[in-house]
Coordinates of N, CA and C in Angstrom, one line a residue:
X1 N 112.6 122.6 57.2 CA 114.0 122.5 57.6 C 114.9 122.3 56.4
X2 N 116.2 122.6 56.6 CA 117.1 122.5 55.5 C 117.5 121.1 55.2
X3 N 117.8 120.8 54.0 CA 118.3 119.5 53.7 C 119.8 119.5 53.8
X4 N 120.5 118.4 53.8 CA 121.9 118.3 53.9 C 122.6 119.1 52.7
X5 N 122.2 118.9 51.5 CA 122.8 119.7 50.4 C 122.7 121.2 50.6
X6 N 121.6 121.7 51.2 CA 121.4 123.1 51.5 C 122.4 123.6 52.6
X7 N 122.6 122.7 53.6 CA 123.5 123.1 54.6 C 124.9 123.1 54.0
X8 N 125.3 122.2 53.2 CA 126.6 122.2 52.5 C 126.8 123.4 51.7
X9 N 125.8 123.8 51.0 CA 125.8 125.1 50.2 C 126.1 126.3 51.1
X10 N 125.3 126.3 52.2 CA 125.5 127.4 53.2 C 126.9 127.4 53.7
X11 N 127.5 126.2 54.0 CA 128.9 126.1 54.5 C 129.8 126.7 53.5
X12 N 129.7 126.4 52.2 CA 130.6 126.8 51.2 C 130.5 128.4 51.0
X13 N 129.2 128.8 51.0 CA 129.0 130.3 50.8 C 129.5 131.1 52.0
X14 N 129.4 130.5 53.1 CA 129.8 131.2 54.4 C 131.3 131.1 54.7
X15 N 132.0 130.2 53.9 CA 133.4 130.0 54.2 C 133.7 129.1 55.4
X16 N 132.7 128.3 55.7 CA 132.8 127.4 56.9 C 133.4 126.1 56.3
X17 N 134.4 125.6 57.0 CA 135.0 124.3 56.5 C 134.4 123.1 57.1
X18 N 133.7 123.2 58.2 CA 133.2 122.1 58.9 C 131.7 122.1 58.8
X19 N 131.1 121.0 58.3 CA 129.6 120.9 58.1 C 128.9 120.9 59.4
X20 N 129.5 120.4 60.4 CA 128.9 120.4 61.8 C 128.7 121.9 62.3
X21 N 129.7 122.7 62.0 CA 129.7 124.1 62.4 C 128.6 124.8 61.6
X22 N 128.5 124.5 60.3 CA 127.5 125.1 59.5 C 126.1 124.7 60.0
X23 N 125.9 123.4 60.4 CA 124.6 123.0 60.9 C 124.2 123.8 62.2
X24 N 125.2 123.9 63.0 CA 125.0 124.7 64.3 C 124.7 126.1 64.0
X25 N 125.4 126.7 63.0 CA 125.1 128.1 62.7 C 123.7 128.3 62.1
X26 N 123.2 127.4 61.3 CA 121.9 127.4 60.8 C 120.9 127.3 62.0
X27 N 121.1 126.4 62.9 CA 120.2 126.2 64.0 C 120.1 127.5 64.9
X28 N 121.3 128.1 65.2 CA 121.3 129.3 66.0 C 120.6 130.4 65.3
X29 N 120.8 130.6 64.0 CA 120.1 131.6 63.3 C 118.6 131.4 63.3
X30 N 118.2 130.1 63.1 CA 116.8 129.8 63.2 C 116.2 130.1 64.5
X31 N 116.9 129.8 65.6 CA 116.4 130.1 67.0 C 116.3 131.6 67.2
X32 N 117.3 132.3 66.7 CA 117.2 133.8 66.9 C 116.0 134.4 66.1
X33 N 115.7 133.8 64.9 CA 114.6 134.3 64.1 C 113.3 134.0 64.9
X34 N 113.2 132.8 65.4 CA 112.0 132.3 66.1 C 111.8 133.2 67.3
X35 N 112.8 133.5 68.1 CA 112.7 134.4 69.3 C 112.2 135.8 68.9
X36 N 112.8 136.2 67.8 CA 112.4 137.6 67.3 C 110.9 137.6 66.9
X37 N 110.5 136.6 66.1 CA 109.1 136.5 65.6 C 108.1 136.4 66.7
X38 N 108.5 135.7 67.8 CA 107.6 135.6 69.0 C 107.6 136.8 69.9
X39 N 108.5 137.8 69.6 CA 108.6 139.0 70.5 C 109.4 138.8 71.7
X40 N 110.0 137.6 71.8 CA 110.8 137.4 73.1 C 112.1 138.2 73.1
X41 N 112.7 138.5 71.9 CA 113.9 139.3 71.9 C 113.7 140.7 72.3
X42 N 112.4 141.2 72.3 CA 112.1 142.5 72.8 C 112.4 142.7 74.3
X43 N 112.4 141.5 75.0 CA 112.7 141.6 76.4 C 114.1 141.1 76.8
X44 N 114.9 140.9 75.8 CA 116.3 140.4 76.1 C 117.3 141.2 75.3
X45 N 118.5 141.3 75.9 CA 119.7 141.8 75.2 C 120.5 140.7 74.8
X46 N 120.8 140.6 73.5 CA 121.6 139.5 72.9 C 123.1 139.9 73.2
X47 N 123.9 139.0 73.7 CA 125.3 139.3 74.0 C 126.2 138.1 73.8
X48 N 127.4 138.2 74.0 CA 128.4 137.1 74.0 C 129.0 136.8 72.6
X49 N 129.7 135.7 72.5 CA 130.4 135.4 71.3 C 129.6 135.3 70.0
X50 N 128.4 134.6 70.1 CA 127.6 134.5 68.9 C 127.0 135.9 68.5
X51 N 126.7 136.7 69.4 CA 126.3 138.1 69.1 C 127.4 138.8 68.3
X52 N 128.6 138.8 68.9 CA 129.7 139.5 68.2 C 129.9 138.9 66.8
X53 N 129.8 137.6 66.6 CA 130.0 137.0 65.3 C 128.9 137.4 64.4
X54 N 127.7 137.3 64.8 CA 126.6 137.6 63.9 C 126.4 139.1 63.6
X55 N 126.7 140.0 64.6 CA 126.5 141.4 64.4 C 127.7 142.2 63.9
X56 N 128.9 141.7 64.1 CA 130.1 142.5 63.8 C 131.1 141.8 63.0
X57 N 131.5 140.6 63.3 CA 132.7 140.0 62.8 C 132.3 139.1 61.5
X58 N 131.2 138.5 61.5 CA 130.8 137.7 60.4 C 131.5 136.3 60.5
X59 N 131.6 135.6 59.4 CA 132.1 134.3 59.4 C 133.6 134.2 59.7
X60 N 134.3 135.3 59.7 CA 135.7 135.3 60.1 C 136.0 135.1 61.6
X61 N 134.9 135.3 62.4 CA 135.1 135.3 63.8 C 135.1 133.9 64.4
X62 N 135.5 133.8 65.6 CA 135.4 132.5 66.3 C 134.0 132.1 66.5
X63 N 133.8 130.8 66.3 CA 132.4 130.2 66.3 C 132.1 129.9 67.8
X64 N 130.9 130.4 68.2 CA 130.4 130.1 69.5 C 129.1 129.3 69.4
X65 N 128.9 128.3 70.2 CA 127.8 127.3 70.0 C 126.6 127.6 70.9
X66 N 126.6 128.8 71.5 CA 125.5 129.1 72.4 C 124.9 130.5 72.1
X67 N 123.8 130.7 72.7 CA 123.2 132.1 72.6 C 123.1 132.6 74.0
X68 N 123.7 133.8 74.2 CA 123.7 134.4 75.5 C 122.8 135.7 75.5
X69 N 122.0 135.8 76.6 CA 121.1 136.9 76.7 C 121.1 137.4 78.2
X70 N 120.7 138.7 78.3 CA 120.4 139.3 79.6 C 119.0 139.9 79.5
X71 N 118.3 139.8 80.6 CA 116.9 140.3 80.6 C 117.0 141.9 80.7
X72 N 116.2 142.5 79.9 CA 116.1 144.0 79.9 C 115.3 144.5 81.0
X73 N 114.3 143.8 81.4 CA 113.4 144.2 82.5 C 113.1 143.0 83.3
X74 N 112.5 143.2 84.4 CA 112.1 142.1 85.3 C 111.1 141.3 84.7
X75 N 111.3 140.0 84.7 CA 110.3 139.0 84.1 C 110.4 137.7 84.8
X76 N 109.5 136.9 84.6 CA 109.4 135.5 85.2 C 110.2 134.6 84.3
X77 N 111.4 134.2 84.7 CA 112.2 133.3 83.9 C 111.5 132.0 83.4
X78 N 110.8 131.4 84.3 CA 110.1 130.2 84.0 C 109.1 130.4 82.9
X79 N 108.3 131.5 82.9 CA 107.4 131.8 81.9 C 108.1 132.0 80.5
X80 N 109.2 132.7 80.6 CA 109.9 133.0 79.3 C 110.5 131.7 78.7
X81 N 111.0 130.8 79.6 CA 111.5 129.6 79.1 C 110.4 128.7 78.5
X82 N 109.3 128.7 79.1 CA 108.2 127.9 78.6 C 107.7 128.5 77.3
X83 N 107.7 129.8 77.2 CA 107.3 130.4 75.9 C 108.2 130.1 74.8
X84 N 109.5 130.1 75.1 CA 110.5 129.7 74.1 C 110.3 128.3 73.7
X85 N 110.1 127.4 74.6 CA 110.0 126.0 74.3 C 108.7 125.7 73.5
X86 N 107.6 126.5 73.8 CA 106.4 126.4 73.0 C 106.6 126.8 71.6
X87 N 107.4 127.8 71.4 CA 107.7 128.3 70.0 C 108.5 127.2 69.2
X88 N 109.5 126.6 69.8 CA 110.2 125.6 69.2 C 109.4 124.4 68.9
X89 N 108.6 124.0 69.9 CA 107.7 122.8 69.7 C 106.7 123.0 68.6
X90 N 106.2 124.2 68.5 CA 105.2 124.5 67.4 C 105.9 124.4 66.0
X91 N 107.1 124.9 65.9 CA 107.8 124.8 64.6 C 108.1 123.3 64.3
X92 N 108.7 122.6 65.3 CA 109.1 121.2 65.0 C 107.9 120.4 64.7
X93 N 106.7 120.6 65.3 CA 105.5 119.8 65.0 C 105.1 120.1 63.5
X94 N 105.3 121.3 63.0 CA 104.9 121.6 61.6 C 106.0 121.1 60.6
X95 N 107.2 121.0 61.1 CA 108.3 120.6 60.2 C 109.2 119.5 60.8
X96 N 108.7 118.3 60.7 CA 109.5 117.2 61.4 C 110.9 117.1 60.7
X97 N 111.9 116.8 61.6 CA 113.3 116.8 61.1 C 113.4 115.5 60.3
X98 N 114.0 115.7 59.1 CA 114.3 114.5 58.3 C 115.8 114.6 57.9
X99 N 116.4 113.4 57.8 CA 117.7 113.3 57.4 C 117.7 112.9 55.9
X100 N 118.1 113.8 55.0 CA 118.0 113.6 53.6 C 119.4 113.3 53.0
X101 N 120.3 112.7 53.8 CA 121.6 112.4 53.3 C 121.6 111.3 52.2

């Protein structure tokens, strides 16, 4: 996981004035990467404010704190949620969160 100085550097390089927004942006990006690596994004369409910001507008756009998806095909929602949670759990168990302030 990133240290506080790394998040601060990201905030400066991204033009973000608020460190809390920078932390949320890092977490959202990490979750998108995890969903992609697990193949879960192959079954979902990414949409909403975060999608617009990440795909088209960049750091100049309004910051959205959630990830919105629509299923591309019929699937069991419970199984997909459990799969996502398993991916996050696996990463967190390998990289415990530390506050290095």
